[in-house]
PDB file of C-alpha atoms in Angstrom:
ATOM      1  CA  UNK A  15      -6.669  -1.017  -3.283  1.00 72.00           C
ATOM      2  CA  UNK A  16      -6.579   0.981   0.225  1.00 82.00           C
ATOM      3  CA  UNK A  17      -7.917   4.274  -0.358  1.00 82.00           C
ATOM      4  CA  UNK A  18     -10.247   6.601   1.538  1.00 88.00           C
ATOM      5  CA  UNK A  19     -12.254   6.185   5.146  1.00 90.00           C
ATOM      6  CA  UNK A  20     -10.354   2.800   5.399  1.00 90.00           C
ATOM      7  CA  UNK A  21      -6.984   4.245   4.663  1.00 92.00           C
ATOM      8  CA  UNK A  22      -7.229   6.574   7.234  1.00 94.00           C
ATOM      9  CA  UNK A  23      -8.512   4.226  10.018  1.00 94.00           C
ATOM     10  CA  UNK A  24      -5.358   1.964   8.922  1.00 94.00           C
ATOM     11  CA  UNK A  25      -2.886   4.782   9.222  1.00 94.00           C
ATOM     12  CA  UNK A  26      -4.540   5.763  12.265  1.00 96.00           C
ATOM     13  CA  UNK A  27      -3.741   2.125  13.831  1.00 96.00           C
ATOM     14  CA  UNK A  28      -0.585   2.421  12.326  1.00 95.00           C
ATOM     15  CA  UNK A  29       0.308   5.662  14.251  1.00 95.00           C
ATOM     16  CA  UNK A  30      -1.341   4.206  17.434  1.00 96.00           C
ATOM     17  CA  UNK A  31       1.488   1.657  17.634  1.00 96.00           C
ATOM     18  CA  UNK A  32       4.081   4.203  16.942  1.00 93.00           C
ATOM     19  CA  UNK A  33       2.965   6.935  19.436  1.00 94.00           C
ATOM     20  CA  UNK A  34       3.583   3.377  21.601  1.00 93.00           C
ATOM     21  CA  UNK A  35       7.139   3.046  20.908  1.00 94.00           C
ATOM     22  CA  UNK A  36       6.751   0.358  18.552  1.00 93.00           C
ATOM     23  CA  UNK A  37       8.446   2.106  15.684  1.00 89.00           C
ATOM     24  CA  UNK A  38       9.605  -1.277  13.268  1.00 88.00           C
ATOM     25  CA  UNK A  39       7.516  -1.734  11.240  1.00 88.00           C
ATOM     26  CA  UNK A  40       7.918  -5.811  11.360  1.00 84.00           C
ATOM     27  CA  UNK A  41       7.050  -5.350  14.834  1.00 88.00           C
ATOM     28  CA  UNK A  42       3.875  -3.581  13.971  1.00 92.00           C
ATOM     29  CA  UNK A  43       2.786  -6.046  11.699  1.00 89.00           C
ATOM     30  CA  UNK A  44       3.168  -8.710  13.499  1.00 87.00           C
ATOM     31  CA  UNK A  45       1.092  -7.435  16.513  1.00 92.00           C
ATOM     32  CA  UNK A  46      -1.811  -6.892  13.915  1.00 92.00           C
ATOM     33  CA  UNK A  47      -1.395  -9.787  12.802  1.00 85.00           C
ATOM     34  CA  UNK A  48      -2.094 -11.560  16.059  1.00 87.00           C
ATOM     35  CA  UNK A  49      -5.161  -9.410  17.016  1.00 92.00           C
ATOM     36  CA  UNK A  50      -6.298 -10.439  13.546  1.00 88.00           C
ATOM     37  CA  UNK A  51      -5.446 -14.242  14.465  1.00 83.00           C
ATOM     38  CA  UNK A  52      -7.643 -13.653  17.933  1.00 88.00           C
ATOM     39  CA  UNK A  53     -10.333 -11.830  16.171  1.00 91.00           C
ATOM     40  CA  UNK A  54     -10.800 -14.365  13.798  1.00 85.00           C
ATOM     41  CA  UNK A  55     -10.501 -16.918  16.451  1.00 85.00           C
ATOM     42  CA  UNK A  56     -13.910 -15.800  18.406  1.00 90.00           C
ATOM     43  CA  UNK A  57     -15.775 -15.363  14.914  1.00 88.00           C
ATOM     44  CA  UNK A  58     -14.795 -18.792  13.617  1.00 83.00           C
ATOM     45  CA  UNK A  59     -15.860 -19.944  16.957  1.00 86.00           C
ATOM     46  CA  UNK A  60     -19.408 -18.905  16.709  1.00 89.00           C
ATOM     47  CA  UNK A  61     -19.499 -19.713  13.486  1.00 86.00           C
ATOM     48  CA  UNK A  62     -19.038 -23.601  13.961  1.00 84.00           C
ATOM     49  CA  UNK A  63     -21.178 -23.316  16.686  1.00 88.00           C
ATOM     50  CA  UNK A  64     -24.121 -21.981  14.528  1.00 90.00           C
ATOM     51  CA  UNK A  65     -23.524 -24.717  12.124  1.00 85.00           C
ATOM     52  CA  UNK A  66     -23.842 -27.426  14.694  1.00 86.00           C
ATOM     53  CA  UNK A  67     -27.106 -26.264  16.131  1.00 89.00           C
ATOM     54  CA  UNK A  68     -28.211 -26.012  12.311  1.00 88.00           C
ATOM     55  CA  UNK A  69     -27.007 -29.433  11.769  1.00 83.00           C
ATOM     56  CA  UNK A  70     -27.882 -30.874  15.202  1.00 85.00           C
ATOM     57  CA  UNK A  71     -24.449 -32.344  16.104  1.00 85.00           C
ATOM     58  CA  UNK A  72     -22.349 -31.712  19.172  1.00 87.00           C
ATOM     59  CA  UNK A  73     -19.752 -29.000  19.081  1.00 86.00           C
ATOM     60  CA  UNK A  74     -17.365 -27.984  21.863  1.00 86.00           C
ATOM     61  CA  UNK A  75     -16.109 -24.582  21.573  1.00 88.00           C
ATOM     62  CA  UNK A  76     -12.288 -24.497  22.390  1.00 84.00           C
ATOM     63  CA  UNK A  77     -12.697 -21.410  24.542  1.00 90.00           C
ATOM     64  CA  UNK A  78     -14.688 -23.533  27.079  1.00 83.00           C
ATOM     65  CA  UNK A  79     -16.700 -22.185  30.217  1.00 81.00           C
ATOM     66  CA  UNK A  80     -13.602 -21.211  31.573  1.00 87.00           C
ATOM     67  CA  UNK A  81     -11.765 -19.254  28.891  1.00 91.00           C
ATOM     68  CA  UNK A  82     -14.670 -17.341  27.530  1.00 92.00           C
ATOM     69  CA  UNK A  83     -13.015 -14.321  28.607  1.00 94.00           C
ATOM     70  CA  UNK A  84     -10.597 -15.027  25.987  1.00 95.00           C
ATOM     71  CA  UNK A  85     -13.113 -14.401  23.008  1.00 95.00           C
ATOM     72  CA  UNK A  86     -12.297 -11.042  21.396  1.00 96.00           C
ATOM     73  CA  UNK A  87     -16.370 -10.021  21.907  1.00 95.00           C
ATOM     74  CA  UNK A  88     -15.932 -10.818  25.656  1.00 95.00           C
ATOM     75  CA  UNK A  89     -12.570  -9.080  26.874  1.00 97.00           C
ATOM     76  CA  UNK A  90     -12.891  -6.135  24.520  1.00 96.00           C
ATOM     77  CA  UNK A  91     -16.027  -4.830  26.861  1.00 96.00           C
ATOM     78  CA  UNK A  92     -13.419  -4.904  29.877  1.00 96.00           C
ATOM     79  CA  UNK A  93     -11.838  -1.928  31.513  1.00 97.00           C
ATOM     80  CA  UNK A  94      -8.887  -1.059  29.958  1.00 97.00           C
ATOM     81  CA  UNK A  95      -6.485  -2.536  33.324  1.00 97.00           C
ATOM     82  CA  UNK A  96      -8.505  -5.788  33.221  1.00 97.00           C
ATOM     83  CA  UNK A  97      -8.530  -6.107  29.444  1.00 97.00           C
ATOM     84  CA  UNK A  98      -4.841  -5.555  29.766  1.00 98.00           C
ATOM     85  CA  UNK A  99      -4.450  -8.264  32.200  1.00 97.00           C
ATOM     86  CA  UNK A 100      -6.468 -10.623  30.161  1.00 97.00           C
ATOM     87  CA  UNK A 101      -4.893 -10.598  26.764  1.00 96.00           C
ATOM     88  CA  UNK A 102      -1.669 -10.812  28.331  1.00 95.00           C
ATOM     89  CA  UNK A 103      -1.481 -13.318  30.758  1.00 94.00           C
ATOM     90  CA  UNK A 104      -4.425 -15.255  29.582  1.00 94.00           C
ATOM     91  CA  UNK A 105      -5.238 -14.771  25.628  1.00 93.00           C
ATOM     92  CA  UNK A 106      -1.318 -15.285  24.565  1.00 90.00           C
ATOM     93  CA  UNK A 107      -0.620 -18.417  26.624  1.00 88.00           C
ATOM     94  CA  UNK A 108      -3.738 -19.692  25.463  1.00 87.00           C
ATOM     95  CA  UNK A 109      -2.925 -19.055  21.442  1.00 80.00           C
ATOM     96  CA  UNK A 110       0.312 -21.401  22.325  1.00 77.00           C
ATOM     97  CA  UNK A 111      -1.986 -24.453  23.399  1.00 76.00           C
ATOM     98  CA  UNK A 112      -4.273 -24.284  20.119  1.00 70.00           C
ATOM     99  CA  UNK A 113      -1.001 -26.039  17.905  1.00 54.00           C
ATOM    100  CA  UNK A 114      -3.346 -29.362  17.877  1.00 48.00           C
ATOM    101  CA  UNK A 115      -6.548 -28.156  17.090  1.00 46.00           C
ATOM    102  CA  UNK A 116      -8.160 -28.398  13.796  1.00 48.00           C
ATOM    103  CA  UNK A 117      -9.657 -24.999  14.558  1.00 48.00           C
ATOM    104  CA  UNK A 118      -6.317 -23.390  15.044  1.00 43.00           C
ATOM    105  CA  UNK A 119      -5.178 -23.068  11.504  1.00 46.00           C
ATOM    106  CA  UNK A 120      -3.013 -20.044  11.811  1.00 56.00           C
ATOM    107  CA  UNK A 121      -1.709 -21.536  15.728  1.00 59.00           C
ATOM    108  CA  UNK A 122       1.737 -22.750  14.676  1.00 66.00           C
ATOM    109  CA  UNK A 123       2.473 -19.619  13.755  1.00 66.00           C
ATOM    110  CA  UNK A 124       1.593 -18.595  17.146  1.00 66.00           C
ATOM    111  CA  UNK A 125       3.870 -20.705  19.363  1.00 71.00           C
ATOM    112  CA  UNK A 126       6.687 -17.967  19.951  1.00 73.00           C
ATOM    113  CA  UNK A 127       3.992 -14.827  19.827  1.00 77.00           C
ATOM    114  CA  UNK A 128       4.949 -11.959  22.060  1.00 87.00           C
ATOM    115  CA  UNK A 129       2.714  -9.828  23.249  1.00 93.00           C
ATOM    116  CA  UNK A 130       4.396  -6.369  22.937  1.00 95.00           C
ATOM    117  CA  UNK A 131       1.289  -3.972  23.206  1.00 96.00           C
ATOM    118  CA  UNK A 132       3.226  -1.540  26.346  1.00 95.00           C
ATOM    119  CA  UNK A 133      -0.429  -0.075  28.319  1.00 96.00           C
ATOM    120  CA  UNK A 134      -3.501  -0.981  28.882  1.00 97.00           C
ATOM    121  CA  UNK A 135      -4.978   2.370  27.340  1.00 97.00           C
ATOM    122  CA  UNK A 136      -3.001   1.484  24.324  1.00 97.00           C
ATOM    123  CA  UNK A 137      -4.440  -2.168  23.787  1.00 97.00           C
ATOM    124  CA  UNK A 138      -8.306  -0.161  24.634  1.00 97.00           C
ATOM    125  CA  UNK A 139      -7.385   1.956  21.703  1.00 97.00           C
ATOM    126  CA  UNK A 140      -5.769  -0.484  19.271  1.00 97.00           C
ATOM    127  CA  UNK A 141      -8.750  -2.956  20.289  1.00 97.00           C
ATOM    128  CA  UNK A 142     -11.429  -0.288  19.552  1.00 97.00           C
ATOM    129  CA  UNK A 143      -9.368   1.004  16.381  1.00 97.00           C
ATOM    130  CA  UNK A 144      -9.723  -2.562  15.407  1.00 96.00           C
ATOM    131  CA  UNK A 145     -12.837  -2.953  15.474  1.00 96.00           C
ATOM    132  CA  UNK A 146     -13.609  -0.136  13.105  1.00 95.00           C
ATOM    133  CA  UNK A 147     -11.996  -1.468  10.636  1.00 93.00           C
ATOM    134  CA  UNK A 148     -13.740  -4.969  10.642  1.00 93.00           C
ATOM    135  CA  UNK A 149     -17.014  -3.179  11.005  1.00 92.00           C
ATOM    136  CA  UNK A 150     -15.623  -1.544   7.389  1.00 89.00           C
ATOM    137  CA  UNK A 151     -15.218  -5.143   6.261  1.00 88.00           C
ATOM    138  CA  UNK A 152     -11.969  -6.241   7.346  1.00 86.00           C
ATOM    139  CA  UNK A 153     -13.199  -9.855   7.613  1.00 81.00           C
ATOM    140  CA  UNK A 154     -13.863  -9.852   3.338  1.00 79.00           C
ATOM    141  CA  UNK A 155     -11.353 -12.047   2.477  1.00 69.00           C
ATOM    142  CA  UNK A 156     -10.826  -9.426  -0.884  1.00 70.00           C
ATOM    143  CA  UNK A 157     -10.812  -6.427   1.386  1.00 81.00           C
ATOM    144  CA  UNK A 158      -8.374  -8.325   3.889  1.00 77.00           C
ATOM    145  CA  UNK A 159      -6.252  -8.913   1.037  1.00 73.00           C
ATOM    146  CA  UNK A 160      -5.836  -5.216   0.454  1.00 79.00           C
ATOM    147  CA  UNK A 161      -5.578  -3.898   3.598  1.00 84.00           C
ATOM    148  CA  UNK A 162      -2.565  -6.497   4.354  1.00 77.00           C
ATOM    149  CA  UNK A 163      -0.666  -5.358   1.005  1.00 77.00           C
ATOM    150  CA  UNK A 164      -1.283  -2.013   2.477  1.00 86.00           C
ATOM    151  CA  UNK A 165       0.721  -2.635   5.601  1.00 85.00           C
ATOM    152  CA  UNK A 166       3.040  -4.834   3.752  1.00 80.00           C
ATOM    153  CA  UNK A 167       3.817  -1.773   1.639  1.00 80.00           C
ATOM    154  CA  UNK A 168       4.950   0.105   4.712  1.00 81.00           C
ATOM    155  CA  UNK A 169       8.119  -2.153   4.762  1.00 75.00           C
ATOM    156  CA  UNK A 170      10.859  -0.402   3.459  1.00 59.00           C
ATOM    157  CA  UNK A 171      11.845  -1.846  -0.013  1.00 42.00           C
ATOM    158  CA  UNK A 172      15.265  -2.625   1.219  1.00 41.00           C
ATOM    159  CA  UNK A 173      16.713  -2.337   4.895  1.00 47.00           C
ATOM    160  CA  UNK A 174      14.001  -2.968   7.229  1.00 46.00           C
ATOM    161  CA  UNK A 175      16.292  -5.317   9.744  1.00 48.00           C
ATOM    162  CA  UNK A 176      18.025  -6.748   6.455  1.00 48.00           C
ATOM    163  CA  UNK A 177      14.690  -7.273   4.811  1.00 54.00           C
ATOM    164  CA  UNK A 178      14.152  -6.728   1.154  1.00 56.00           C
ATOM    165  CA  UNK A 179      10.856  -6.899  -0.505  1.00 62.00           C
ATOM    166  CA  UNK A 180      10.298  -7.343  -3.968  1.00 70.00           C
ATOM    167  CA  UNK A 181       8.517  -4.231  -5.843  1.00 71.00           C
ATOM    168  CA  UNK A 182       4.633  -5.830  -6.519  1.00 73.00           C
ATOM    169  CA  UNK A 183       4.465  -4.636 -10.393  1.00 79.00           C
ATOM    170  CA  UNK A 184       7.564  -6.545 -10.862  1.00 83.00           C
ATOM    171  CA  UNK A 185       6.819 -10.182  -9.083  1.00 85.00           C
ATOM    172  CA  UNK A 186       3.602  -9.315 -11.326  1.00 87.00           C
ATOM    173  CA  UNK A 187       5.246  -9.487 -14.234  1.00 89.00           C
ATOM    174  CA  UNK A 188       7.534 -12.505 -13.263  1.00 88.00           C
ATOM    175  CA  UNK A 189       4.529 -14.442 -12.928  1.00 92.00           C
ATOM    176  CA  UNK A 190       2.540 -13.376 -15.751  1.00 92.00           C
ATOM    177  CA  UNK A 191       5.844 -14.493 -17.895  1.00 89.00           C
ATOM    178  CA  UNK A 192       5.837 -17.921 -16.555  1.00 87.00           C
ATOM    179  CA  UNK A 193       2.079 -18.255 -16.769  1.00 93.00           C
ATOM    180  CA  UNK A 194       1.862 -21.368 -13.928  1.00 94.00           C
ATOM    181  CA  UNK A 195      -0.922 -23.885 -13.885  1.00 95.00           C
ATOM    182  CA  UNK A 196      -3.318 -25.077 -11.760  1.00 95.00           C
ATOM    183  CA  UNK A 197      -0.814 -28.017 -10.873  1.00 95.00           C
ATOM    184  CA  UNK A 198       2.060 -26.797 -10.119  1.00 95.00           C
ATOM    185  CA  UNK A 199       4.039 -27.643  -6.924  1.00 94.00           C
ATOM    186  CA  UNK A 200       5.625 -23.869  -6.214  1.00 94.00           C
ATOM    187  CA  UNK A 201       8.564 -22.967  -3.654  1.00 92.00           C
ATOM    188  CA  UNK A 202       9.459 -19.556  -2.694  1.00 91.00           C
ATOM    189  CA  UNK A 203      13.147 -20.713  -0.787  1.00 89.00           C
ATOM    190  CA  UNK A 204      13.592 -16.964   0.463  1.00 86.00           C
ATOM    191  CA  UNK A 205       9.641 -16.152   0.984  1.00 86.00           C
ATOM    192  CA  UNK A 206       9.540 -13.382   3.314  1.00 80.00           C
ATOM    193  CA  UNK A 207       6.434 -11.596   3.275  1.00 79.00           C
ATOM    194  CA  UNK A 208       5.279 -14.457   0.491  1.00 86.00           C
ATOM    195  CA  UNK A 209       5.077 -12.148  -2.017  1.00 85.00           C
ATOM    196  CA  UNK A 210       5.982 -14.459  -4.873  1.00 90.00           C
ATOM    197  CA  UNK A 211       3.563 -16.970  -3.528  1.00 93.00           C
ATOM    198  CA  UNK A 212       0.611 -14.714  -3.163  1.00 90.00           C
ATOM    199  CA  UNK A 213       0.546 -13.250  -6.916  1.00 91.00           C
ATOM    200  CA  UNK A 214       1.151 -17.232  -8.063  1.00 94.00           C
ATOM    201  CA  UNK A 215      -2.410 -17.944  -6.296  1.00 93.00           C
ATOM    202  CA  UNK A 216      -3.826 -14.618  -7.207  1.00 91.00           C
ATOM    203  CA  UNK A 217      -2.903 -15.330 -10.620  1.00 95.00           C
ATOM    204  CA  UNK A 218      -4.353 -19.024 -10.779  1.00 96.00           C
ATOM    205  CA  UNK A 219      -7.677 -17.717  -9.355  1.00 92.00           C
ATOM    206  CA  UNK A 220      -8.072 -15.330 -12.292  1.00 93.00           C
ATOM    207  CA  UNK A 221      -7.000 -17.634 -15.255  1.00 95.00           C
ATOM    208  CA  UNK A 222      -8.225 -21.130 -13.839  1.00 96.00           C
ATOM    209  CA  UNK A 223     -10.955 -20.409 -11.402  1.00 92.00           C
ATOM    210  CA  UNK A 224     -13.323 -23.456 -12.565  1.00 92.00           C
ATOM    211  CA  UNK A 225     -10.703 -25.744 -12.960  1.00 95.00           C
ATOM    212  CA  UNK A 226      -8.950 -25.244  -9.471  1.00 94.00           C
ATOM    213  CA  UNK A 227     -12.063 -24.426  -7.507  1.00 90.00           C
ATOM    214  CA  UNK A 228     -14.711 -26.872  -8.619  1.00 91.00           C
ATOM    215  CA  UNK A 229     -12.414 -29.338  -8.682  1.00 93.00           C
ATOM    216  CA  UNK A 230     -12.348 -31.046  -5.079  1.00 92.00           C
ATOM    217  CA  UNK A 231      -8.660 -32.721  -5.329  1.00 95.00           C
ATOM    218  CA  UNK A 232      -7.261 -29.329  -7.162  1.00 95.00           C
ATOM    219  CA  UNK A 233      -8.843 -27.536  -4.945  1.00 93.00           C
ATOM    220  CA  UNK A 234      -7.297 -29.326  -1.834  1.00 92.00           C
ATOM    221  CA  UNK A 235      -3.680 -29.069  -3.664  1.00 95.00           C
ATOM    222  CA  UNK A 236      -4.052 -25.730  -3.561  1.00 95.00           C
ATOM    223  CA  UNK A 237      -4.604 -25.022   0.092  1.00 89.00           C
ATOM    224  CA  UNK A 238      -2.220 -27.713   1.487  1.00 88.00           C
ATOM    225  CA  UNK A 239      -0.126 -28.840  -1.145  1.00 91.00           C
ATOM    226  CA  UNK A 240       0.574 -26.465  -3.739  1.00 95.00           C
ATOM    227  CA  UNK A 241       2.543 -23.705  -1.923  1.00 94.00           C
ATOM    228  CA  UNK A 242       5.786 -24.098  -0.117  1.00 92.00           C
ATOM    229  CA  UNK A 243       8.137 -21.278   1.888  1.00 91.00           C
ATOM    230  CA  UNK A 244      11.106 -21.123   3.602  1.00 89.00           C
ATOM    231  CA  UNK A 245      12.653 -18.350   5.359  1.00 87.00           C
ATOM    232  CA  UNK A 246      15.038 -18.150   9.048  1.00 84.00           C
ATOM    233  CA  UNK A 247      13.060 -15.207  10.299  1.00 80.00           C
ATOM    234  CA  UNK A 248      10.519 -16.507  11.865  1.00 78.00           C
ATOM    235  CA  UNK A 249       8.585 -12.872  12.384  1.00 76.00           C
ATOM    236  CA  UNK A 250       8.533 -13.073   8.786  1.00 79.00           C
ATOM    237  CA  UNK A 251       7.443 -16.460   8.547  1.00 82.00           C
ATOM    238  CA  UNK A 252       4.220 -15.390  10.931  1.00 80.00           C
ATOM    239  CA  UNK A 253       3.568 -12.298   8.532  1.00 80.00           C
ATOM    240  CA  UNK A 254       3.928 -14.778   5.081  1.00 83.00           C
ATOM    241  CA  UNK A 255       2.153 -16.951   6.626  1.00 81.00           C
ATOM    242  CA  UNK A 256      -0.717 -14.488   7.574  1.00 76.00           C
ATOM    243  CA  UNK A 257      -0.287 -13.145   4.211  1.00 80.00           C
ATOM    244  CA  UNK A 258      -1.246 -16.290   2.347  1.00 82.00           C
ATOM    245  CA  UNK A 259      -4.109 -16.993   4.392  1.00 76.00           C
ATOM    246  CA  UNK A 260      -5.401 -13.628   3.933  1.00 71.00           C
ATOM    247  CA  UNK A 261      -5.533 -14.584  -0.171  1.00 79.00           C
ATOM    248  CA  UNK A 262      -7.049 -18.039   0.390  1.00 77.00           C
ATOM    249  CA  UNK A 263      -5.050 -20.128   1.154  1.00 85.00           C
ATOM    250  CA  UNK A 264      -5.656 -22.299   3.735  1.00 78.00           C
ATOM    251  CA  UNK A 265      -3.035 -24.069   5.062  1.00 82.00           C
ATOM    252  CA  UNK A 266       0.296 -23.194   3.157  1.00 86.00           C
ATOM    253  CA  UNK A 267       3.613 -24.591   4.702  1.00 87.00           C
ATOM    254  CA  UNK A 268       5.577 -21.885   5.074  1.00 87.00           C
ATOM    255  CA  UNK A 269       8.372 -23.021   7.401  1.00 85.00           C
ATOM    256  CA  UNK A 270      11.686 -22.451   8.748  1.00 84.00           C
ATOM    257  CA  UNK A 271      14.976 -23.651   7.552  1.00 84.00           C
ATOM    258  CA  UNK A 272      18.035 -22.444   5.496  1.00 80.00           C
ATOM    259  CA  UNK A 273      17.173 -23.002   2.394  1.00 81.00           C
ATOM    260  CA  UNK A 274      21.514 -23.112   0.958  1.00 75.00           C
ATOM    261  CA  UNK A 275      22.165 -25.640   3.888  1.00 77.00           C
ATOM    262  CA  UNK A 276      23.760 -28.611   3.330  1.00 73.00           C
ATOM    263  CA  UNK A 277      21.208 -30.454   4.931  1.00 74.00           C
ATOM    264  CA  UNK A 278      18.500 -29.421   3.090  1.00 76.00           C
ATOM    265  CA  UNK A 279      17.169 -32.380   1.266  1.00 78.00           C
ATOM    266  CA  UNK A 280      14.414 -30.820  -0.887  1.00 81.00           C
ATOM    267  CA  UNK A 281      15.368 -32.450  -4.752  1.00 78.00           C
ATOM    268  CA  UNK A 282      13.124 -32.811  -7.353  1.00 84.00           C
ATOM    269  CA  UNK A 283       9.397 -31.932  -5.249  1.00 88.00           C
ATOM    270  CA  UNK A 284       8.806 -28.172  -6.935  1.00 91.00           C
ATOM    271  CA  UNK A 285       7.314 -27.467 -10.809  1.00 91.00           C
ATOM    272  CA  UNK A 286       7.974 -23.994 -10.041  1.00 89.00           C
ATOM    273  CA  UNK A 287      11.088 -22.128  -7.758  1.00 86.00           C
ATOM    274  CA  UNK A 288      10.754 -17.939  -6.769  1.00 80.00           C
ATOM    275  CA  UNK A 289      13.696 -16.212  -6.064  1.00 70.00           C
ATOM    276  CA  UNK A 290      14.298 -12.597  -4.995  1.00 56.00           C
ATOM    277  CA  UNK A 291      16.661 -13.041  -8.233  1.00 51.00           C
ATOM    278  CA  UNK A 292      15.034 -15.309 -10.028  1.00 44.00           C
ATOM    279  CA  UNK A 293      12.077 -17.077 -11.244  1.00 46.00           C
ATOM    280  CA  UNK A 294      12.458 -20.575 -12.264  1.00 49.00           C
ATOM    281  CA  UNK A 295       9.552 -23.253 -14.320  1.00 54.00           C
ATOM    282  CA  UNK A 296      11.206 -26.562 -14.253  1.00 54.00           C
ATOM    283  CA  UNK A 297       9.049 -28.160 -16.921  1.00 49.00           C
ATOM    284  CA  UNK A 298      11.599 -30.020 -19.097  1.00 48.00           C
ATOM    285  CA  UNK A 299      12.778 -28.479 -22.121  1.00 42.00           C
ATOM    286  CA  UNK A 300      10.468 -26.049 -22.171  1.00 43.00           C
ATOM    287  CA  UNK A 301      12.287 -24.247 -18.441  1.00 41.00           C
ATOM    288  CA  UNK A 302      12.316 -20.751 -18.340  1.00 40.00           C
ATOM    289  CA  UNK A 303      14.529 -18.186 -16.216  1.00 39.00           C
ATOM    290  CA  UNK A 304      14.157 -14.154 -15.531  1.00 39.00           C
ATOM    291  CA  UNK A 305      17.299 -12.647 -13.660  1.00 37.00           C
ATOM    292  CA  UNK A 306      16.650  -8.841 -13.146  1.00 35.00           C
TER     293      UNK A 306
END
């Protein structure tokens, strides 16, 4: 839960972006979301690095002599003007080229990113404002979990640009009624923010821990296999995405397509089916459904 010092430093972000003119709050999320994405970019960077001088094996960093300026710990030293210049016509192009790199796991989220930041004094602030909140331990993956249900919670229940999200106490107690296992093959076809998705995998790590995450091959199901969403917004589809991988999940496939088309062809692959209407365990006889 969000409270205190790091509340406020979030809500100061948060107003940052509005005193900007970025008043949606989709719009708002999504921009943190790809700062997050860069961030994260220059630490995982260093971090392989590290490991391949430890294990004396090559490693070639995919910023390269000539795109260090595109590490977050390089450009954020910048003036503000140059900084500006930088992340816009340098960082974002080079996010689209990442798709085929195994370091890139977030990048095909990133193909259509726009950078929307509007000054060079605001990107200063928002990169400094940032910061603060990683040096309060935004890069914890439990702490990251919270502080993106925090800004998730700034969606408006119902309305924001058509969007509705489901209240968190009751996808809670959808899932806690179904009680899914550590096999299950799950689809959210509506996912939006992945809501439904992210309490399945929150709830598996509490009741099956040992039997998901010492198990190599269960353990790989659930980062690849496991979790499937569709939704035909693909802002949303960035911030589900984001979502998921800030609870644990590696590399869900949250994609886009109309899930009532004609030519969808999905039959028979899920255990489990979320809906913002209903929940559905396809397990036989034994299949269960809430309607609320």
């Amino acid at each position: 839960m969000v409270t205190g010092e790091l509340k406020r430093k979030i809500d100061a972000l948060w107003e940052t972006f509005w005193t900007g003119g970025l008043t949606n709050p989709l719009t708002v999320i999504e921009q943190i979301t790809y700062l997050m994405f860069i961030h994260d970019l220059d630490s995982l960077d260093d971090t392989k690095a590290k490991e391949a001088v430890m294990l004396d094996v090559p490693y070639t960093s995919i910023f390269g002599a000539d795109r260090r300026q595109y590490k977050w710990s390089v450009f954020r030293d910048l003036p503000a003007a140059e900084m500006f210049d930088t992340v816009q016509k340098g960082v974002f192009p080079f996010l689209k080229t990442l798709g085929s790199s195994p370091e890139g796991a977030y990048s095909k989220y990133m193909d259509d990113a726009i950078f929307m930041i509007p000054t060079p004094q605001k990107l200063s602030q928002i990169v400094d404002q940032m910061d603060a909140l990683y040096a309060s331990g935004l890069a914890a993956p439990d702490i990251r979990g919270d502080v993106y249900e925090y800004l998730l919670s700034k969606l408006s229940t119902a309305g924001t640009n058509g969007q509705f999200r489901t209240p968190r106490h009751i996808i809670r107690m959808m899932v806690e009624l179904l009680a899914p296992g550590p096999d299950e093959i799950v689809c959210d076809p509506a996912c939006g923010t992945s809501g439904f998705l992210v309490a399945v995998g929150e709830y598996l790590k509490e009741k099956y821990r040992e039997e998901i995450f010492y198990d190599p091959a269960r353990l790989a199901h659930y980062n690849t296999s496991m979790f499937t969403g569709y939704d035909m917004d693909r802002t949303m589809l960035r911030i589900g995405a984001m979502n998921m991988m800030t609870h644990g999940v590696e590399d869900p496939s949250i994609q886009y397509r109309d899930s009532l088309s004609d030519q969808n062809e999905d039959t028979d692959k899920y255990t489990l089916l979320l809906l913002l209407t209903r929940f559905v365990k396809l397990s036989g006889q034994s299949s269960k459904v809430l309607i609320y």
